[in-house]
Short mmCIF file of C-alpha atoms and ligand atoms in Angstrom, two decimals:
data_model
loop_
_atom_site.label_atom_id
_atom_site.label_comp_id
_atom_site.label_asym_id
_atom_site.label_seq_id
_atom_site.Cartn_x
_atom_site.Cartn_y
_atom_site.Cartn_z
CA MET A 1 0.02 -0.03 0.01
CA PRO A 2 1.48 3.33 -0.98
CA SER A 3 1.69 5.93 1.82
CA THR A 4 0.87 9.58 1.68
CA ILE A 5 2.86 12.58 2.93
CA LYS A 6 0.79 13.99 5.75
CA GLY A 7 3.35 16.33 7.34
CA LEU A 8 6.71 17.79 6.46
CA PHE A 9 9.09 19.26 9.08
CA LEU A 10 12.42 21.09 8.85
CA PHE A 11 14.94 21.13 11.76
CA ARG A 12 18.13 23.14 12.08
CA ILE A 13 20.70 20.60 13.29
CA TYR A 14 24.43 20.56 13.48
CA ASN A 15 26.80 18.21 11.67
CA SER A 16 30.02 16.50 13.02
CA ARG A 17 31.99 19.68 12.35
CA GLY A 18 29.52 21.73 14.36
CA GLU A 19 28.19 23.54 11.32
CA PRO A 20 24.45 24.30 11.00
CA SER A 21 22.78 21.70 8.78
CA ILE A 22 19.23 20.48 8.13
CA LYS A 23 17.11 17.52 8.91
CA VAL A 24 13.87 16.92 7.05
CA SER A 25 11.11 14.62 8.51
CA VAL A 26 8.30 13.21 6.46
CA MET A 27 5.17 12.00 8.33
CA THR A 28 2.98 9.33 6.64
CA GLU A 29 0.37 6.96 8.08
CA LYS A 30 3.26 4.53 8.67
CA GLY A 31 5.26 6.91 10.88
CA LEU A 32 7.90 9.66 10.85
CA PHE A 33 10.93 9.23 8.54
CA SER A 34 13.97 11.65 8.62
CA ALA A 35 17.09 12.36 6.70
CA CYS A 36 19.96 14.81 7.22
CA ALA A 37 22.12 16.75 4.79
CA PRO A 38 25.94 16.24 5.05
CA HIS A 39 28.45 18.76 4.01
CA GLY A 40 31.79 18.59 2.25
CA ALA A 41 34.98 20.63 3.01
CA SER A 42 36.75 19.76 -0.27
CA ALA A 43 33.60 20.29 -2.21
CA GLY A 44 33.80 20.39 -6.00
CA LYS A 45 32.77 23.06 -8.40
CA TYR A 46 30.17 20.93 -10.13
CA GLU A 47 28.17 19.78 -7.14
CA ALA A 48 24.57 20.71 -6.40
CA LYS A 49 24.68 24.08 -4.66
CA ASN A 50 23.85 24.29 -1.01
CA LEU A 51 21.68 27.03 0.55
CA GLU A 52 22.32 28.59 3.93
CA VAL A 53 20.08 27.10 6.57
CA GLY A 54 18.53 30.51 7.35
CA LYS A 55 17.46 30.88 3.74
CA ILE A 56 15.96 27.38 3.62
CA GLU A 57 13.99 28.17 6.79
CA LYS A 58 12.56 31.24 5.02
CA ILE A 59 11.46 29.44 1.88
CA PHE A 60 10.34 26.22 3.61
CA PRO A 61 6.75 27.20 4.60
CA ARG A 62 6.05 28.19 0.90
CA ILE A 63 7.63 24.98 -0.58
CA LYS A 64 6.13 22.63 1.95
CA LYS A 65 2.52 23.04 0.84
CA ASN A 66 3.30 21.48 -2.53
CA PHE A 67 4.30 18.17 -1.12
CA ILE A 68 1.49 17.54 1.45
CA GLY A 69 -0.96 14.98 0.30
CA LEU A 70 1.26 13.42 -2.33
CA GLU A 71 2.31 9.81 -2.39
CA ALA A 72 5.65 9.14 -0.69
CA ASP A 73 7.31 8.12 -3.91
CA PHE A 74 10.82 9.53 -4.22
CA SER A 75 10.79 9.59 -8.03
CA LEU A 76 7.63 11.72 -8.06
CA ILE A 77 9.06 14.04 -5.34
CA ASP A 78 12.44 14.24 -7.05
CA GLU A 79 10.75 15.51 -10.24
CA MET A 80 9.27 18.32 -8.23
CA LEU A 81 12.57 19.07 -6.57
CA GLU A 82 14.15 19.37 -10.04
CA ARG A 83 11.47 21.89 -11.00
CA PHE A 84 11.69 24.05 -7.84
CA GLY A 85 15.44 23.78 -7.58
CA GLY A 86 16.51 25.45 -10.86
CA LYS A 87 20.07 25.07 -12.06
CA ASP A 88 22.22 23.03 -9.61
CA PHE A 89 19.28 23.22 -7.14
CA ALA A 90 20.49 26.67 -6.14
CA LYS A 91 16.95 28.01 -5.50
CA ILE A 92 16.02 25.52 -2.79
CA GLY A 93 19.46 24.21 -1.89
CA GLY A 94 21.04 20.85 -2.85
CA ASN A 95 21.09 20.25 0.94
CA PHE A 96 17.39 20.68 1.31
CA SER A 97 16.69 18.74 -1.86
CA ILE A 98 18.73 15.67 -0.83
CA ALA A 99 17.46 15.63 2.73
CA LEU A 100 13.86 15.63 1.54
CA SER A 101 14.48 13.16 -1.25
CA GLN A 102 16.20 10.71 1.16
CA ALA A 103 13.48 11.16 3.82
CA VAL A 104 10.77 10.36 1.17
CA CYS A 105 12.77 7.30 0.10
CA LYS A 106 12.85 6.02 3.68
CA ALA A 107 9.16 6.79 4.08
CA GLY A 108 8.24 4.92 0.91
CA SER A 109 10.12 1.83 2.00
CA GLN A 110 9.36 2.25 5.70
CA ASN A 111 13.15 2.36 6.21
CA ASN A 112 13.57 -1.11 4.74
CA PRO A 113 16.31 -1.06 2.08
CA HIS A 114 15.29 -4.55 0.77
CA ARG A 115 11.82 -3.12 0.06
CA LEU A 116 13.33 -0.16 -1.80
CA PHE A 117 16.08 -1.88 -3.74
CA GLY A 118 15.37 -5.59 -3.63
CA GLN A 119 17.23 -8.30 -1.80
CA ALA A 120 20.92 -7.52 -1.50
CA LYS A 121 23.28 -9.91 -3.42
CA TYR A 122 26.49 -8.92 -1.82
CA PHE A 123 28.06 -6.29 0.44
CA PRO A 124 30.54 -3.52 -0.26
CA PHE A 125 34.08 -3.34 1.12
CA PRO A 126 34.43 -0.29 3.39
CA LEU A 127 37.31 2.02 2.31
CA GLY A 128 38.34 3.30 5.72
CA ASN A 129 40.02 6.64 6.22
CA VAL A 130 42.90 5.83 8.57
CA LEU A 131 45.17 8.87 8.39
CA GLY A 132 44.54 12.26 6.84
CA GLY A 133 45.25 15.88 6.15
CA GLY A 134 44.56 18.46 3.47
CA ALA A 135 41.17 20.22 3.75
CA HIS A 136 40.07 17.87 6.56
CA GLY A 137 43.00 18.95 8.78
CA GLY A 138 46.30 17.21 9.48
CA GLY A 139 49.94 17.30 8.54
CA THR A 140 49.81 15.88 5.10
CA ASP A 141 48.90 17.43 1.74
CA ILE A 142 47.18 14.25 0.54
CA GLN A 143 43.68 14.31 2.06
CA GLU A 144 43.08 10.63 2.87
CA PHE A 145 45.05 7.52 3.48
CA LEU A 146 42.64 4.58 3.12
CA ALA A 147 42.57 0.90 4.06
CA MET A 148 40.72 -1.68 1.97
CA PRO A 149 40.12 -4.87 3.91
CA ILE A 150 39.90 -6.92 0.69
CA LYS A 151 40.38 -10.29 2.33
CA ALA A 152 37.42 -9.96 4.69
CA LYS A 153 34.70 -12.56 4.17
CA THR A 154 31.96 -10.60 5.89
CA ILE A 155 31.05 -7.00 6.46
CA GLN A 156 31.66 -7.54 10.28
CA GLU A 157 35.16 -8.80 9.54
CA ALA A 158 35.82 -5.93 7.14
CA ALA A 159 34.71 -3.40 9.88
CA GLU A 160 36.96 -5.09 12.51
CA THR A 161 39.92 -5.02 10.14
CA ASN A 162 39.53 -1.25 9.54
CA PHE A 163 39.19 -0.57 13.25
CA ALA A 164 42.23 -2.69 14.02
CA ILE A 165 44.32 -0.91 11.34
CA TRP A 166 43.26 2.47 12.73
CA ARG A 167 44.15 1.43 16.32
CA ARG A 168 47.52 0.02 15.22
CA ALA A 169 48.34 3.29 13.38
CA ALA A 170 47.28 5.31 16.49
CA SER A 171 49.57 3.36 18.83
CA ALA A 172 52.43 3.45 16.29
CA LEU A 173 52.18 7.24 16.07
CA LYS A 174 51.98 7.55 19.87
CA ALA A 175 55.04 5.31 20.33
CA LYS A 176 57.05 7.36 17.89
CA GLY A 177 56.04 10.59 19.70
CA PHE A 178 54.08 11.82 16.68
CA VAL A 179 51.09 12.96 18.75
CA ALA A 180 48.04 11.42 17.13
CA GLY A 181 44.76 13.46 16.98
CA ARG A 182 41.76 13.10 14.77
CA ASN A 183 40.53 15.26 11.87
CA ASP A 184 37.13 16.05 10.43
CA GLU A 185 36.54 12.47 9.17
CA GLY A 186 37.99 10.82 12.38
CA ALA A 187 41.29 10.03 10.55
CA LEU A 188 44.45 10.16 12.47
CA VAL A 189 46.57 13.33 12.08
CA SER A 190 50.27 13.46 12.85
CA ARG A 191 53.49 15.25 12.01
CA LEU A 192 54.55 12.51 9.61
CA SER A 193 55.09 13.52 5.99
CA ASP A 194 52.97 12.20 3.18
CA LEU A 195 55.55 9.63 2.21
CA LYS A 196 56.23 8.47 5.77
CA THR A 197 52.44 8.18 6.27
CA LEU A 198 52.27 5.88 3.22
CA ASP A 199 55.22 3.87 4.67
CA LEU A 200 53.46 3.42 7.99
CA LEU A 201 50.01 2.54 6.44
CA SER A 202 51.36 0.09 3.88
CA GLU A 203 53.29 -1.74 6.63
CA ILE A 204 50.28 -2.04 8.91
CA ALA A 205 47.84 -2.93 6.13
CA GLU A 206 50.14 -5.84 4.90
CA ASP A 207 49.98 -7.28 8.46
CA PHE A 208 46.16 -7.33 8.19
CA GLY A 209 46.06 -8.63 4.52
CA ALA A 210 44.47 -5.34 3.51
CA ARG A 211 45.35 -3.05 0.48
CA ILE A 212 45.66 0.69 0.66
CA GLY A 213 44.64 3.71 -1.32
CA VAL A 214 44.63 7.47 -1.18
CA ASP A 215 42.32 10.41 -2.04
CA PHE A 216 44.53 13.20 -3.28
CA ALA A 217 41.62 15.67 -3.49
CA ALA A 218 43.92 17.28 -6.04
CA SER A 219 41.60 20.20 -6.81
CA GLU A 220 42.58 21.54 -3.40
CA LEU A 221 46.29 21.42 -4.26
CA TYR A 222 45.89 22.96 -7.78
CA SER A 223 46.21 26.49 -8.95
CA ARG A 224 47.11 27.85 -12.44
CA GLY A 225 48.78 24.71 -13.80
CA GLU A 226 50.56 23.73 -10.69
CA TYR A 227 50.01 21.23 -7.78
CA THR A 228 51.54 22.55 -4.66
CA TYR A 229 52.59 20.20 -1.85
CA SER A 230 53.35 22.73 0.83
CA LYS A 231 54.34 20.17 3.43
CA LEU A 232 56.76 18.48 0.97
CA GLY A 233 57.93 21.91 -0.20
CA LYS A 234 57.27 20.95 -3.84
CA SER A 235 55.30 22.24 -6.78
CA PHE A 236 54.49 19.89 -9.71
CA SER A 237 53.46 20.79 -13.26
CA GLU A 238 50.63 18.74 -14.62
CA ARG A 239 52.98 16.28 -16.25
CA GLU A 240 55.04 16.00 -12.95
CA GLN A 241 51.84 15.30 -10.99
CA LEU A 242 51.14 12.38 -13.31
CA GLU A 243 54.61 11.06 -12.77
CA PHE A 244 54.35 11.50 -8.99
CA VAL A 245 51.01 9.72 -8.77
CA LEU A 246 52.35 6.84 -10.88
CA GLN A 247 55.33 6.62 -8.66
CA LEU A 248 53.18 6.40 -5.56
CA ILE A 249 50.92 3.83 -7.09
CA ARG A 250 53.88 1.63 -8.00
CA THR A 251 55.95 2.16 -4.81
CA TYR A 252 53.06 1.57 -2.35
CA LYS A 253 51.14 -0.81 -4.55
CA LEU A 254 48.14 1.41 -4.22
CA ALA A 255 44.82 -0.37 -5.04
CA TYR A 256 42.89 2.94 -5.15
CA ALA A 257 43.61 6.47 -6.16
CA GLU A 258 40.85 9.13 -5.91
CA ASP A 259 41.01 12.57 -7.61
CA PRO A 260 44.73 12.46 -8.54
CA PHE A 261 44.11 15.46 -10.77
CA GLN A 262 42.07 18.65 -10.59
CA GLN A 263 38.32 18.46 -11.49
CA ASN A 264 38.61 19.62 -15.09
CA ASP A 265 41.51 17.40 -16.21
CA PHE A 266 39.81 14.47 -17.87
CA SER A 267 42.82 13.77 -20.07
CA SER A 268 45.30 13.08 -17.19
CA PHE A 269 42.71 10.78 -15.57
CA CYS A 270 42.61 9.00 -18.96
CA GLU A 271 46.43 8.76 -19.26
CA LEU A 272 46.82 7.44 -15.67
CA ALA A 273 44.10 4.82 -16.27
CA LYS A 274 46.07 3.59 -19.27
CA LYS A 275 49.38 3.31 -17.37
CA ALA A 276 48.38 2.27 -13.90
CA LYS A 277 46.97 -1.04 -12.58
CA CYS A 278 44.79 0.50 -10.01
CA ILE A 279 41.28 1.78 -9.32
CA ILE A 280 41.28 5.38 -10.60
CA CYS A 281 38.20 7.18 -9.11
CA GLY A 282 36.77 10.49 -9.95
CA ASP A 283 35.11 12.51 -7.09
CA ASP A 284 35.15 16.19 -7.88
CA LEU A 285 35.80 15.28 -11.54
CA PHE A 286 32.31 13.74 -11.87
CA ALA A 287 30.54 15.33 -8.94
CA SER A 288 28.10 12.35 -9.02
CA HIS A 289 26.67 13.97 -12.20
CA ALA A 290 25.59 11.65 -15.05
CA GLY A 291 26.53 14.03 -17.73
CA ARG A 292 30.10 14.46 -16.48
CA LEU A 293 30.43 10.66 -15.91
CA LYS A 294 29.22 10.17 -19.54
CA LYS A 295 32.12 12.22 -20.69
CA GLY A 296 34.50 10.35 -18.41
CA ILE A 297 33.26 6.94 -19.91
CA LYS A 298 33.77 8.19 -23.45
CA THR A 299 37.24 9.39 -22.79
CA GLY A 300 38.30 6.62 -20.45
CA ALA A 301 38.92 9.04 -17.59
CA GLY A 302 39.48 6.35 -14.82
CA ASN A 303 37.47 3.31 -13.99
CA ALA A 304 35.46 4.35 -10.85
CA VAL A 305 33.12 6.98 -9.64
CA ILE A 306 32.40 8.50 -6.27
CA LEU A 307 28.66 8.63 -5.50
CA LYS A 308 27.79 11.28 -2.89
CA PRO A 309 24.00 11.83 -2.91
CA ASN A 310 24.35 15.46 -1.83
CA GLN A 311 26.53 16.19 -4.86
CA ALA A 312 23.73 14.98 -7.04
CA GLY A 313 20.83 16.59 -5.24
CA THR A 314 18.26 13.89 -5.40
CA VAL A 315 18.13 10.02 -4.92
CA SER A 316 16.86 9.67 -8.54
CA ARG A 317 19.87 11.44 -9.89
CA ILE A 318 22.38 9.35 -7.82
CA LEU A 319 20.63 6.18 -8.95
CA GLY A 320 20.89 7.34 -12.58
CA THR A 321 24.64 7.99 -12.22
CA ALA A 322 25.13 4.63 -10.46
CA GLU A 323 23.29 2.80 -13.32
CA LEU A 324 25.30 4.57 -15.97
CA ALA A 325 28.55 3.49 -14.16
CA ARG A 326 27.44 -0.12 -13.72
CA LYS A 327 26.43 -0.48 -17.36
CA ASN A 328 29.83 0.78 -18.47
CA ASN A 329 32.00 -1.23 -15.96
CA PHE A 330 32.82 1.74 -13.88
CA ILE A 331 33.17 0.81 -10.19
CA ASN A 332 30.57 2.60 -7.99
CA VAL A 333 32.03 3.97 -4.75
CA VAL A 334 29.36 5.36 -2.44
CA SER A 335 30.66 8.01 -0.05
CA HIS A 336 29.98 10.03 3.04
CA ARG A 337 31.08 13.70 3.44
CA SER A 338 33.59 15.08 5.91
CA GLY A 339 30.85 17.09 7.70
CA ASP A 340 28.31 14.25 8.37
CA THR A 341 25.68 13.18 10.71
CA CYS A 342 24.42 9.79 12.00
CA ASP A 343 22.18 9.46 9.04
CA SER A 344 23.08 6.15 7.43
CA PHE A 345 21.17 6.30 4.13
CA ILE A 346 24.38 5.90 2.17
CA SER A 347 24.79 2.36 3.65
CA ASP A 348 21.44 1.34 2.27
CA LEU A 349 22.22 2.98 -1.07
CA ALA A 350 25.57 1.17 -1.41
CA VAL A 351 23.99 -2.22 -0.68
CA GLY A 352 20.93 -1.47 -2.81
CA ILE A 353 22.85 -0.63 -5.97
CA GLY A 354 25.39 -3.38 -5.41
CA ALA A 355 28.37 -0.95 -5.05
CA PRO A 356 31.68 -2.85 -4.49
CA LEU A 357 33.04 -0.04 -2.33
CA ILE A 358 31.76 2.39 0.34
CA LYS A 359 33.71 5.20 1.96
CA CYS A 360 32.23 5.80 5.30
CA GLY A 361 35.21 6.51 7.58
CA ILE A 362 36.29 4.50 10.56
CA MET A 363 36.23 6.46 13.84
CA GLY A 364 33.46 8.68 15.20
CA SER A 365 29.83 8.06 15.86
CA GLU A 366 28.78 9.49 12.56
CA ARG A 367 31.11 7.11 10.79
CA ALA A 368 30.24 4.03 12.95
CA ALA A 369 26.53 4.77 12.23
CA LYS A 370 27.03 3.83 8.55
CA MET A 371 29.04 0.74 9.45
CA ASN A 372 26.50 -0.32 12.06
CA ARG A 373 23.71 0.00 9.54
CA LEU A 374 25.59 -2.17 7.13
CA ILE A 375 25.98 -4.83 9.79
CA GLU A 376 22.34 -4.53 10.71
CA THR A 377 21.07 -4.90 7.14
CA TRP A 378 23.54 -7.64 6.44
CA GLU A 379 21.70 -9.78 9.06
CA SER A 380 18.25 -9.02 7.66
CA ALA A 381 19.54 -9.67 4.04
CA GLY A 382 20.44 -13.22 5.10
CA ARG A 383 24.22 -12.57 5.48
CA PRO A 384 25.32 -12.30 1.91
CA GLY A 385 29.03 -12.41 0.85
CA MET A 386 31.28 -9.57 -0.02
CA ALA A 387 31.48 -7.92 -3.45
CA LYS A 388 33.72 -9.41 -6.17
CA LEU A 389 36.40 -6.89 -6.56
CA LYS A 390 39.64 -7.49 -8.40
CA VAL A 391 42.53 -5.41 -7.03
P1 PGA B 401 34.59 16.23 1.53
O1 PGA B 401 35.75 15.23 1.29
O2 PGA B 401 33.41 15.57 2.03
O3 PGA B 401 35.25 17.22 2.50
O4 PGA B 401 34.35 16.91 0.19
C1 PGA B 401 35.51 13.86 0.94
C2 PGA B 401 36.22 13.49 -0.32
O5 PGA B 401 36.84 14.33 -0.95
O6 PGA B 401 36.16 12.34 -0.65
ZN1 ZN B 402 37.34 12.67 -2.59
#
């Protein structure tokens, strides 16, 4: 029986960085279903545009009326959000749009991912952010140093491996006197250089049978033809950046490299994908946008795509991008944001679309919430195996 939207509520909440954010709740005859908007620090130029919470609060009473009485069907609601949102959702805010879209999705399925997406066939490997820097805070220029527990047989085992790698890294840093704190994504920060950080993580990961990867978030390093590594005291031309990335992939046997080049450089992604045996993933490059991914597929710009629902603006859009990737053998990598909440919709999304990888962090309640949701739905899905992923 389809349910009807009987009430719509907006709340000013705060994300894990303490920034104002929003929560949208949808009331139907089946109950109250809520979703929260996350927020990026290394946000790309091509993402849906956010609107300040104060502005959303002002327009909400006017928008709200249009949704009351409609069926809680996210594709129907998403069409309206497209119409009201205008270019890049700037009129209503991509943050409002994605929160409402996800809340309706949860309402329509009564928060049961199996009802929404069908029975899960396998579970994604969590790409865990162990050590970090860049725009998330920390001593390195590279934003994220990630663990991929590829040998895990279950999602529970994968989670435990990532927690163990994080803890081992924390005690190694403490023992060396490199005081370990945590950044925006709960990743460890230290005074170790980028290369020493890679030395440390690759050694620890090997002990746990895991592979490693990095998110360069290279748009943050780029300006006017140069990539500046301020901690390394080096500036690279576009060609030198390609060589540097290749060298890191080969030296550290990286299984995964995200945004190794700035968000407009499709051709370097393409060149790297030809030369490296590695998952080459576009985040800011594609901004979860089907049109940009289409261009990437055509030009061979990498072989994987980050899916952040709030980059896209609606659930329908993110599903469209995921389907395009799947049909063209691009690996779907569902992802959280650095400023996040305990909303765990992305876990259901990753399982629902059969994504082989999910980036949901390791430490912090807002990160654990996603992992815990994966474990919970794994039980109710009849404990399926892990994704088939060749690395
Ligand atoms: P962001 O970073 O959420 O701060 O944009 C995450 C990422 O770049 O993958
Ligand atoms: Zn990224």
